[in-house]
């Protein structure tokens, strides 16, 4: 099958959704500038023009409210933010309006609105350009939250979001943008709330999201070298969450490790662990283990960054704890392979 | 008697009306039926809200209720300059806007009573009245929160190729929110067909304007965002109507948004049915001054003097409003509560 980069898959999904539905339009800071959000919106601008793909002032709150209003009137705005940290400027519009309007008016109006935002990492982007805020949004009833990992899922999930009649937050890890993978050319729709088994295994279940899926796969390779077969599950959407898939797998392997791109406390890893604990009391053979960011703002220096992000060795170590196996013989810290590849742009 | 009156109309009444209207230059050029509609709309708001206040102690209206008593002219003057297809969004204090936009009175009272027949099926309550069928798209209870929604409905109208306009109602405290300023600037930039209607009633809950803003006027804020700002006596419904009509025409012509500051005053407490002079944040003398200028009776007197609405017809209209409000209350009280299953509907 034809291969596309993640960024190209997003571009293709956007253009195909716009071609199929004239109510879809794109707005955001920088969407029609020459860089077009790392190439994800420029193609739509060139194909559909400035009436349907337009740049905006740096007024994220008003912009989001404008999207909610247009959505209430039958359009489907796609708002794009170059960092998900900027979503914090728009929390009233997302949480109090987008997520609640349909419910507050008894279903008379709907808010079909998709918001894309990028998670930064590395290159010293520090505390305000690297946050992974999925837990904040996944906490809110009325929102859907997706975190596509592969180019195919980026296209399929975004197509679904853009044809949905509810607000969807799509969080994209910047380190995934140049990864390639097979992507069907025709439009297709990956359902929300359906996770994927990205590597089958019998000894332990690793649930990972976004870039952590790639790190979990690296960890699984290391573990396989030691005779441990890890099953890696990518939930793909966090709200709705495919709890059934996770619980089925963990019931079979008896062990569950969760690898989150966000902070440890009160995060998605805690929610998944809670659901598994509720369902699998007496079935799991070991305590659930979590791999997540320490409860700290992201540091700027690359030396501190290396200590901050857990990476594949931490996943390996968590699996070993579950299995009560001796620590891995790997002495060199194994960095996620993306770190060497990624040199911007930012 | 009716026949006699009819005869008189055919002979001398038009001339007398013309003479009276000439004396009241403010009414000139406005259709008598519009003027009557302005009265009826304000009176309907007034009586609906006085009825809420009277019934509130029964504790069957179990939601925070922010009354617009005293502020009826802003809602009526603006909404009667709109078509049904034009849209409005509002605030926690949204009863007047809902009624003026043409929202159903039965559905409003049923919503206040938390019933399944309410305009939001009992899920919104007093602060989120919605009637999309007449362009009332709802209200946010977060100050300033609904302002940018009007940009979106205006943008949708433009993208759909219609000449609809969108109204954002907000208060003097709404002007203190960043998102309001972002919205003013963005609407001006894109020349969106929006009316920003700032009802300046001088208080945010119990905090006076002078402790919140360095100036007392909202309209000049528009200049910094490159759109026109006008100030209007918010207790003169005809003046509000004229300002709104000018702004609506401008918006329909594609000339962009206008900020209209409606200077007015709320009679009752911030939330609830009572007067709150005892709190000490405002004086009885101030309330008395504003009540002497209350807009509903003022228009009634003016229209009677102008020969537009003789007392006999006004009384008939008033009686109909009384009947409508009583019917709405009875409808609400006799309506069923939502089924528990409704809890899970209308989300995700």
PDB file of N, CA, C and O in Angstrom, chain A residues 235-275:
ATOM      1  N   UNK A 235      -5.051   2.656  22.431  1.00  0.00           N
ATOM      2  CA  UNK A 235      -6.500   2.921  22.503  1.00  0.00           C
ATOM      3  C   UNK A 235      -6.977   3.884  21.409  1.00  0.00           C
ATOM      4  O   UNK A 235      -8.155   3.910  21.093  1.00  0.00           O
ATOM      5  N   UNK A 236      -6.103   4.684  20.868  1.00  0.00           N
ATOM      6  CA  UNK A 236      -6.382   5.623  19.767  1.00  0.00           C
ATOM      7  C   UNK A 236      -7.326   6.752  20.153  1.00  0.00           C
ATOM      8  O   UNK A 236      -7.102   7.897  19.791  1.00  0.00           O
ATOM      9  N   UNK A 237      -8.384   6.435  20.840  1.00  0.00           N
ATOM     10  CA  UNK A 237      -9.200   7.517  21.401  1.00  0.00           C
ATOM     11  C   UNK A 237      -9.308   7.276  22.893  1.00  0.00           C
ATOM     12  O   UNK A 237      -9.392   6.131  23.353  1.00  0.00           O
ATOM     13  N   UNK A 238      -9.225   8.364  23.646  1.00  0.00           N
ATOM     14  CA  UNK A 238      -9.244   8.267  25.109  1.00  0.00           C
ATOM     15  C   UNK A 238     -10.631   8.501  25.654  1.00  0.00           C
ATOM     16  O   UNK A 238     -10.980   8.048  26.734  1.00  0.00           O
ATOM     17  N   UNK A 239     -11.424   9.260  24.911  1.00  0.00           N
ATOM     18  CA  UNK A 239     -12.830   9.437  25.265  1.00  0.00           C
ATOM     19  C   UNK A 239     -13.611   9.481  23.980  1.00  0.00           C
ATOM     20  O   UNK A 239     -13.457  10.453  23.247  1.00  0.00           O
ATOM     21  N   UNK A 240     -14.355   8.450  23.617  1.00  0.00           N
ATOM     22  CA  UNK A 240     -14.588   7.238  24.392  1.00  0.00           C
ATOM     23  C   UNK A 240     -13.357   6.331  24.401  1.00  0.00           C
ATOM     24  O   UNK A 240     -12.551   6.353  23.477  1.00  0.00           O
ATOM     25  N   UNK A 241     -13.240   5.520  25.478  1.00  0.00           N
ATOM     26  CA  UNK A 241     -12.091   4.637  25.678  1.00  0.00           C
ATOM     27  C   UNK A 241     -12.535   3.189  25.516  1.00  0.00           C
ATOM     28  O   UNK A 241     -13.556   2.790  26.065  1.00  0.00           O
ATOM     29  N   UNK A 242     -11.746   2.432  24.783  1.00  0.00           N
ATOM     30  CA  UNK A 242     -12.063   1.017  24.547  1.00  0.00           C
ATOM     31  C   UNK A 242     -11.620   0.191  25.757  1.00  0.00           C
ATOM     32  O   UNK A 242     -10.652  -0.583  25.697  1.00  0.00           O
ATOM     33  N   UNK A 243     -12.345   0.344  26.857  1.00  0.00           N
ATOM     34  CA  UNK A 243     -11.997  -0.391  28.087  1.00  0.00           C
ATOM     35  C   UNK A 243     -12.072  -1.888  27.860  1.00  0.00           C
ATOM     36  O   UNK A 243     -11.280  -2.654  28.423  1.00  0.00           O
ATOM     37  N   UNK A 244     -13.022  -2.317  27.049  1.00  0.00           N
ATOM     38  CA  UNK A 244     -13.240  -3.756  26.859  1.00  0.00           C
ATOM     39  C   UNK A 244     -11.997  -4.406  26.261  1.00  0.00           C
ATOM     40  O   UNK A 244     -11.567  -5.474  26.709  1.00  0.00           O
ATOM     41  N   UNK A 245     -11.421  -3.757  25.263  1.00  0.00           N
ATOM     42  CA  UNK A 245     -10.221  -4.310  24.618  1.00  0.00           C
ATOM     43  C   UNK A 245      -9.074  -4.416  25.626  1.00  0.00           C
ATOM     44  O   UNK A 245      -8.382  -5.441  25.702  1.00  0.00           O
ATOM     45  N   UNK A 246      -8.905  -3.341  26.399  1.00  0.00           N
ATOM     46  CA  UNK A 246      -7.825  -3.319  27.382  1.00  0.00           C
ATOM     47  C   UNK A 246      -8.032  -4.423  28.423  1.00  0.00           C
ATOM     48  O   UNK A 246      -7.114  -5.182  28.745  1.00  0.00           O
ATOM     49  N   UNK A 247      -9.258  -4.532  28.917  1.00  0.00           N
ATOM     50  CA  UNK A 247      -9.533  -5.506  29.984  1.00  0.00           C
ATOM     51  C   UNK A 247      -9.436  -6.945  29.466  1.00  0.00           C
ATOM     52  O   UNK A 247      -8.954  -7.828  30.180  1.00  0.00           O
ATOM     53  N   UNK A 248      -9.890  -7.159  28.224  1.00  0.00           N
ATOM     54  CA  UNK A 248      -9.772  -8.514  27.649  1.00  0.00           C
ATOM     55  C   UNK A 248      -8.310  -8.940  27.581  1.00  0.00           C
ATOM     56  O   UNK A 248      -7.937 -10.050  27.955  1.00  0.00           O
ATOM     57  N   UNK A 249      -7.483  -8.011  27.085  1.00  0.00           N
ATOM     58  CA  UNK A 249      -6.062  -8.330  26.938  1.00  0.00           C
ATOM     59  C   UNK A 249      -5.409  -8.561  28.298  1.00  0.00           C
ATOM     60  O   UNK A 249      -4.696  -9.545  28.505  1.00  0.00           O
ATOM     61  N   UNK A 250      -5.688  -7.655  29.233  1.00  0.00           N
ATOM     62  CA  UNK A 250      -5.044  -7.761  30.551  1.00  0.00           C
ATOM     63  C   UNK A 250      -5.530  -9.000  31.302  1.00  0.00           C
ATOM     64  O   UNK A 250      -4.784  -9.603  32.075  1.00  0.00           O
ATOM     65  N   UNK A 251      -6.792  -9.392  31.067  1.00  0.00           N
ATOM     66  CA  UNK A 251      -7.305 -10.610  31.701  1.00  0.00           C
ATOM     67  C   UNK A 251      -6.536 -11.820  31.182  1.00  0.00           C
ATOM     68  O   UNK A 251      -6.273 -12.768  31.919  1.00  0.00           O
ATOM     69  N   UNK A 252      -6.187 -11.759  29.905  1.00  0.00           N
ATOM     70  CA  UNK A 252      -5.472 -12.883  29.294  1.00  0.00           C
ATOM     71  C   UNK A 252      -4.012 -12.922  29.744  1.00  0.00           C
ATOM     72  O   UNK A 252      -3.494 -13.981  30.094  1.00  0.00           O
ATOM     73  N   UNK A 253      -3.343 -11.759  29.736  1.00  0.00           N
ATOM     74  CA  UNK A 253      -1.918 -11.744  30.106  1.00  0.00           C
ATOM     75  C   UNK A 253      -1.728 -11.721  31.621  1.00  0.00           C
ATOM     76  O   UNK A 253      -0.683 -12.123  32.126  1.00  0.00           O
ATOM     77  N   UNK A 254      -2.732 -11.162  32.321  1.00  0.00           N
ATOM     78  CA  UNK A 254      -2.640 -11.094  33.778  1.00  0.00           C
ATOM     79  C   UNK A 254      -1.774  -9.949  34.286  1.00  0.00           C
ATOM     80  O   UNK A 254      -1.611  -9.778  35.484  1.00  0.00           O
ATOM     81  N   UNK A 255      -1.265  -9.166  33.377  1.00  0.00           N
ATOM     82  CA  UNK A 255      -0.365  -8.073  33.796  1.00  0.00           C
ATOM     83  C   UNK A 255      -0.616  -6.854  32.923  1.00  0.00           C
ATOM     84  O   UNK A 255      -0.811  -6.981  31.709  1.00  0.00           O
ATOM     85  N   UNK A 256      -0.590  -5.676  33.577  1.00  0.00           N
ATOM     86  CA  UNK A 256      -0.919  -4.451  32.837  1.00  0.00           C
ATOM     87  C   UNK A 256       0.072  -3.340  33.173  1.00  0.00           C
ATOM     88  O   UNK A 256       0.288  -3.014  34.353  1.00  0.00           O
ATOM     89  N   UNK A 257       0.663  -2.797  32.109  1.00  0.00           N
ATOM     90  CA  UNK A 257       1.521  -1.608  32.230  1.00  0.00           C
ATOM     91  C   UNK A 257       0.903  -0.532  31.347  1.00  0.00           C
ATOM     92  O   UNK A 257       0.459  -0.814  30.230  1.00  0.00           O
ATOM     93  N   UNK A 258       0.853   0.688  31.856  1.00  0.00           N
ATOM     94  CA  UNK A 258       0.265   1.784  31.087  1.00  0.00           C
ATOM     95  C   UNK A 258       1.334   2.846  30.871  1.00  0.00           C
ATOM     96  O   UNK A 258       1.992   3.274  31.826  1.00  0.00           O
ATOM     97  N   UNK A 259       1.521   3.224  29.603  1.00  0.00           N
ATOM     98  CA  UNK A 259       2.537   4.228  29.259  1.00  0.00           C
ATOM     99  C   UNK A 259       1.843   5.454  28.686  1.00  0.00           C
ATOM    100  O   UNK A 259       1.254   5.415  27.616  1.00  0.00           O
ATOM    101  N   UNK A 260       1.925   6.547  29.440  1.00  0.00           N
ATOM    102  CA  UNK A 260       1.176   7.772  29.135  1.00  0.00           C
ATOM    103  C   UNK A 260       2.163   8.857  28.721  1.00  0.00           C
ATOM    104  O   UNK A 260       3.245   8.970  29.312  1.00  0.00           O
ATOM    105  N   UNK A 261       1.784   9.699  27.746  1.00  0.00           N
ATOM    106  CA  UNK A 261       2.629  10.852  27.388  1.00  0.00           C
ATOM    107  C   UNK A 261       2.427  12.010  28.353  1.00  0.00           C
ATOM    108  O   UNK A 261       3.118  13.023  28.258  1.00  0.00           O
ATOM    109  N   UNK A 262       1.449  11.875  29.251  1.00  0.00           N
ATOM    110  CA  UNK A 262       1.154  12.967  30.184  1.00  0.00           C
ATOM    111  C   UNK A 262       1.705  12.699  31.569  1.00  0.00           C
ATOM    112  O   UNK A 262       2.426  11.730  31.799  1.00  0.00           O
ATOM    113  N   UNK A 263       1.324  13.589  32.492  1.00  0.00           N
ATOM    114  CA  UNK A 263       1.795  13.444  33.865  1.00  0.00           C
ATOM    115  C   UNK A 263       1.154  12.241  34.539  1.00  0.00           C
ATOM    116  O   UNK A 263       0.061  11.822  34.174  1.00  0.00           O
ATOM    117  N   UNK A 264       1.838  11.779  35.582  1.00  0.00           N
ATOM    118  CA  UNK A 264       1.395  10.589  36.282  1.00  0.00           C
ATOM    119  C   UNK A 264       0.123  10.841  37.106  1.00  0.00           C
ATOM    120  O   UNK A 264      -0.835  10.091  37.014  1.00  0.00           O
ATOM    121  N   UNK A 265       0.136  11.928  37.887  1.00  0.00           N
ATOM    122  CA  UNK A 265      -0.954  12.111  38.850  1.00  0.00           C
ATOM    123  C   UNK A 265      -2.229  12.595  38.174  1.00  0.00           C
ATOM    124  O   UNK A 265      -2.201  13.539  37.386  1.00  0.00           O
ATOM    125  N   UNK A 266      -3.329  11.946  38.490  1.00  0.00           N
ATOM    126  CA  UNK A 266      -4.656  12.312  37.980  1.00  0.00           C
ATOM    127  C   UNK A 266      -4.729  12.245  36.453  1.00  0.00           C
ATOM    128  O   UNK A 266      -5.507  12.945  35.828  1.00  0.00           O
ATOM    129  N   UNK A 267      -3.931  11.397  35.865  1.00  0.00           N
ATOM    130  CA  UNK A 267      -3.853  11.368  34.411  1.00  0.00           C
ATOM    131  C   UNK A 267      -4.629  10.227  33.792  1.00  0.00           C
ATOM    132  O   UNK A 267      -5.358   9.483  34.464  1.00  0.00           O
ATOM    133  N   UNK A 268      -4.443  10.061  32.461  1.00  0.00           N
ATOM    134  CA  UNK A 268      -5.132   8.992  31.734  1.00  0.00           C
ATOM    135  C   UNK A 268      -4.661   7.627  32.239  1.00  0.00           C
ATOM    136  O   UNK A 268      -5.443   6.674  32.313  1.00  0.00           O
ATOM    137  N   UNK A 269      -3.394   7.530  32.622  1.00  0.00           N
ATOM    138  CA  UNK A 269      -2.905   6.234  33.120  1.00  0.00           C
ATOM    139  C   UNK A 269      -3.659   5.845  34.390  1.00  0.00           C
ATOM    140  O   UNK A 269      -3.953   4.667  34.624  1.00  0.00           O
ATOM    141  N   UNK A 270      -4.003   6.834  35.197  1.00  0.00           N
ATOM    142  CA  UNK A 270      -4.763   6.549  36.419  1.00  0.00           C
ATOM    143  C   UNK A 270      -6.165   6.059  36.075  1.00  0.00           C
ATOM    144  O   UNK A 270      -6.689   5.128  36.703  1.00  0.00           O
ATOM    145  N   UNK A 271      -6.766   6.656  35.067  1.00  0.00           N
ATOM    146  CA  UNK A 271      -8.124   6.250  34.673  1.00  0.00           C
ATOM    147  C   UNK A 271      -8.123   4.826  34.134  1.00  0.00           C
ATOM    148  O   UNK A 271      -8.979   4.009  34.501  1.00  0.00           O
ATOM    149  N   UNK A 272      -7.154   4.531  33.277  1.00  0.00           N
ATOM    150  CA  UNK A 272      -7.099   3.181  32.716  1.00  0.00           C
ATOM    151  C   UNK A 272      -6.827   2.165  33.827  1.00  0.00           C
ATOM    152  O   UNK A 272      -7.453   1.100  33.893  1.00  0.00           O
ATOM    153  N   UNK A 273      -5.928   2.512  34.738  1.00  0.00           N
ATOM    154  CA  UNK A 273      -5.620   1.605  35.847  1.00  0.00           C
ATOM    155  C   UNK A 273      -6.853   1.375  36.706  1.00  0.00           C
ATOM    156  O   UNK A 273      -7.132   0.243  37.127  1.00  0.00           O
ATOM    157  N   UNK A 274      -7.607   2.446  36.932  1.00  0.00           N
ATOM    158  CA  UNK A 274      -8.806   2.311  37.768  1.00  0.00           C
ATOM    159  C   UNK A 274      -9.824   1.395  37.096  1.00  0.00           C
ATOM    160  O   UNK A 274     -10.423   0.529  37.744  1.00  0.00           O
ATOM    161  N   UNK A 275     -10.016   1.596  35.809  1.00  0.00           N
ATOM    162  CA  UNK A 275     -11.009   0.753  35.113  1.00  0.00           C
ATOM    163  C   UNK A 275     -10.585  -0.714  35.137  1.00  0.00           C
ATOM    164  O   UNK A 275     -11.410  -1.609  35.342  1.00  0.00           O
TER     165      UNK A 275
END
